[in-house]
mmCIF file of C-alpha atoms in Angstrom:
data_model
loop_
_atom_site.group_PDB
_atom_site.id
_atom_site.type_symbol
_atom_site.label_atom_id
_atom_site.label_comp_id
_atom_site.label_asym_id
_atom_site.label_seq_id
_atom_site.Cartn_x
_atom_site.Cartn_y
_atom_site.Cartn_z
ATOM 1 C CA MET Y 10 19.191 -44.679 8.690
ATOM 2 C CA PHE Y 11 16.875 -47.004 6.889
ATOM 3 C CA MET Y 12 13.184 -47.752 7.015
ATOM 4 C CA ARG Y 13 11.458 -51.027 7.694
ATOM 5 C CA ARG Y 14 7.822 -51.971 7.984
ATOM 6 C CA SER Y 15 6.610 -53.930 11.006
ATOM 7 C CA LYS Y 16 4.993 -57.217 10.024
ATOM 8 C CA LYS Y 17 2.622 -56.990 12.985
ATOM 9 C CA SER Y 18 1.306 -53.447 12.637
ATOM 10 C CA GLY Y 19 2.388 -52.264 9.192
ATOM 11 C CA THR Y 20 4.058 -49.298 10.903
ATOM 12 C CA GLN Y 21 7.307 -47.963 9.461
ATOM 13 C CA PHE Y 22 10.279 -47.784 11.835
ATOM 14 C CA THR Y 23 13.674 -46.154 11.538
ATOM 15 C CA HIS Y 24 16.697 -47.519 13.401
ATOM 16 C CA PRO Y 25 18.587 -46.505 15.500
ATOM 17 C CA VAL Y 26 16.682 -44.015 17.624
ATOM 18 C CA SER Y 27 18.130 -41.843 20.350
ATOM 19 C CA TYR Y 28 15.831 -39.517 22.165
ATOM 20 C CA ASP Y 29 15.899 -36.612 24.556
ATOM 21 C CA LEU Y 30 13.387 -36.774 27.392
ATOM 22 C CA ASN Y 31 13.110 -32.994 27.577
ATOM 23 C CA PRO Y 32 9.446 -32.230 26.729
ATOM 24 C CA PHE Y 33 10.560 -29.020 24.999
ATOM 25 C CA SER Y 34 12.933 -30.873 22.700
ATOM 26 C CA PRO Y 35 11.903 -31.212 19.032
ATOM 27 C CA VAL Y 36 12.788 -34.895 19.337
ATOM 28 C CA PHE Y 37 10.074 -35.273 22.006
ATOM 29 C CA HIS Y 38 7.331 -34.673 19.418
ATOM 30 C CA HIS Y 39 8.923 -37.160 17.001
ATOM 31 C CA ILE Y 40 9.173 -39.867 19.685
ATOM 32 C CA SER Y 41 5.596 -39.182 20.742
ATOM 33 C CA GLN Y 42 4.458 -39.807 17.164
ATOM 34 C CA ARG Y 43 6.521 -42.988 16.918
ATOM 35 C CA LEU Y 44 5.073 -44.320 20.163
ATOM 36 C CA GLU Y 45 1.576 -43.325 19.019
ATOM 37 C CA SER Y 46 1.985 -45.636 16.022
ATOM 38 C CA LEU Y 47 2.637 -48.542 18.417
ATOM 39 C CA LYS Y 48 -0.580 -48.260 20.407
ATOM 40 C CA SER Y 49 -2.416 -50.674 18.106
ATOM 41 C CA VAL Y 50 0.315 -53.335 18.445
ATOM 42 C CA PRO Y 51 -0.754 -55.941 21.054
ATOM 43 C CA GLN Y 52 2.582 -55.910 22.883
ATOM 44 C CA TRP Y 53 4.216 -54.038 25.761
ATOM 45 C CA ILE Y 54 6.475 -51.010 25.821
ATOM 46 C CA LEU Y 55 9.237 -51.830 28.287
ATOM 47 C CA ILE Y 56 11.425 -49.306 30.113
ATOM 48 C CA THR Y 57 14.662 -50.469 31.720
ATOM 49 C CA THR Y 58 15.477 -49.475 35.289
ATOM 50 C CA GLU Y 59 18.565 -47.548 34.143
ATOM 51 C CA CYS Y 60 16.598 -45.541 31.593
ATOM 52 C CA PRO Y 61 15.424 -42.137 32.790
ATOM 53 C CA ARG Y 62 11.664 -42.393 32.995
ATOM 54 C CA PRO Y 63 9.876 -40.405 30.315
ATOM 55 C CA GLU Y 64 7.715 -37.494 31.352
ATOM 56 C CA MET Y 65 4.097 -38.459 31.901
ATOM 57 C CA ALA Y 66 3.231 -36.057 29.070
ATOM 58 C CA LEU Y 67 4.982 -38.347 26.580
ATOM 59 C CA LEU Y 68 2.955 -41.382 27.615
ATOM 60 C CA LEU Y 69 -0.295 -39.444 27.922
ATOM 61 C CA SER Y 70 0.134 -37.727 24.554
ATOM 62 C CA SER Y 71 0.504 -41.092 22.866
ATOM 63 C CA GLN Y 72 -2.083 -42.813 25.117
ATOM 64 C CA LEU Y 73 0.323 -45.579 26.103
ATOM 65 C CA CYS Y 74 0.065 -45.600 29.897
ATOM 66 C CA GLN Y 75 -1.809 -48.919 29.832
ATOM 67 C CA LYS Y 76 0.887 -50.602 27.687
ATOM 68 C CA THR Y 77 4.007 -49.389 29.494
ATOM 69 C CA ILE Y 78 5.957 -51.435 32.046
ATOM 70 C CA GLN Y 79 9.092 -50.418 33.909
ATOM 71 C CA LEU Y 80 11.332 -53.443 34.338
ATOM 72 C CA ARG Y 81 12.697 -54.280 37.772
ATOM 73 C CA PRO Y 82 16.455 -54.209 38.235
ATOM 74 C CA SER Y 83 18.191 -57.514 37.650
ATOM 75 C CA ARG Y 84 20.521 -58.979 40.237
ATOM 76 C CA CYS Y 85 22.427 -61.069 37.712
ATOM 77 C CA MET Y 86 22.214 -59.211 34.357
ATOM 78 C CA ASN Y 87 23.402 -55.803 33.228
ATOM 79 C CA GLU Y 88 21.144 -53.472 31.224
ATOM 80 C CA TYR Y 89 22.495 -54.724 27.897
ATOM 81 C CA GLU Y 90 21.648 -58.332 28.788
ATOM 82 C CA VAL Y 91 18.209 -57.288 30.070
ATOM 83 C CA VAL Y 92 17.411 -55.527 26.785
ATOM 84 C CA MET Y 93 18.641 -58.521 24.758
ATOM 85 C CA LYS Y 94 16.438 -60.865 26.792
ATOM 86 C CA ALA Y 95 13.436 -58.517 26.514
ATOM 87 C CA ILE Y 96 13.790 -58.333 22.731
ATOM 88 C CA ARG Y 97 14.092 -62.112 22.426
ATOM 89 C CA SER Y 98 11.007 -62.660 24.600
ATOM 90 C CA GLY Y 99 8.783 -61.299 21.832
ATOM 91 C CA ASN Y 100 6.546 -59.538 24.372
ATOM 92 C CA ALA Y 101 7.606 -55.979 23.524
ATOM 93 C CA CYS Y 102 6.892 -53.766 20.548
ATOM 94 C CA ALA Y 103 9.330 -51.189 21.967
ATOM 95 C CA ILE Y 104 12.030 -50.985 24.605
ATOM 96 C CA MET Y 105 13.255 -47.737 26.104
ATOM 97 C CA ALA Y 106 16.809 -48.057 27.444
ATOM 98 C CA SER Y 107 19.480 -45.681 28.704
ATOM 99 C CA GLY Y 108 22.008 -44.218 26.307
ATOM 100 C CA HIS Y 109 24.901 -45.822 28.202
ATOM 101 C CA PHE Y 110 25.746 -48.373 25.515
ATOM 102 C CA SER Y 111 28.756 -48.462 23.229
ATOM 103 C CA SER Y 112 28.098 -47.991 19.524
ATOM 104 C CA GLN Y 113 28.761 -51.721 19.025
ATOM 105 C CA GLN Y 114 26.211 -52.649 21.693
ATOM 106 C CA GLN Y 115 23.635 -50.285 20.171
ATOM 107 C CA ALA Y 116 24.238 -51.797 16.732
ATOM 108 C CA SER Y 117 23.850 -55.300 18.164
ATOM 109 C CA LEU Y 118 20.605 -54.375 19.935
ATOM 110 C CA ASN Y 119 19.261 -52.744 16.778
ATOM 111 C CA ARG Y 120 20.057 -55.827 14.672
ATOM 112 C CA LEU Y 121 18.319 -58.092 17.163
ATOM 113 C CA SER Y 122 15.329 -55.761 17.470
ATOM 114 C CA ARG Y 123 14.859 -55.731 13.691
ATOM 115 C CA GLN Y 124 14.792 -59.541 13.694
ATOM 116 C CA HIS Y 125 12.049 -59.519 16.345
ATOM 117 C CA GLN Y 126 10.009 -56.574 14.988
ATOM 118 C CA CYS Y 127 10.766 -54.493 18.072
ATOM 119 C CA GLU Y 128 11.685 -50.812 18.357
ATOM 120 C CA VAL Y 129 14.587 -49.755 20.608
ATOM 121 C CA PHE Y 130 14.877 -46.193 21.915
ATOM 122 C CA PHE Y 131 18.067 -44.996 23.629
ATOM 123 C CA ALA Y 132 17.457 -42.187 26.152
ATOM 124 C CA HIS Y 133 19.669 -39.167 26.565
ATOM 125 C CA SER Y 134 18.086 -37.002 29.241
ATOM 126 C CA THR Y 135 18.973 -33.320 29.464
ATOM 127 C CA CYS Y 136 16.441 -32.542 32.152
ATOM 128 C CA GLN Y 137 15.403 -34.124 35.388
ATOM 129 C CA SER Y 138 11.875 -35.401 35.678
ATOM 130 C CA LEU Y 139 9.878 -35.523 38.859
ATOM 131 C CA HIS Y 140 8.584 -38.936 39.902
#
């Protein structure tokens, strides 16, 4: 992994990031801190339809409820294409996507996200959340 500094917020990011949505996971605390660092960035945090929704505790702990948008499913694009388009739009400081990508697709998304100063999180849920 390597570190980079966001030009917009001065926040340091590490790529790639996979996370576990289990609130008892040690990764949960790390992701919460990473998201907390994004709250001053004037952009959205986007969640794909295929991504398991994070527990409300994650968004509340980082005070990001007002900046988070769940994307509607696309009729003509798969999740990979949706994430690529979201990164290119420049409207997101972070995108939370499912972990159903090949390693090549994840690498491609991470390269593109670095070019657009965007953070990409890949979800691997081990628990079911209530919605």
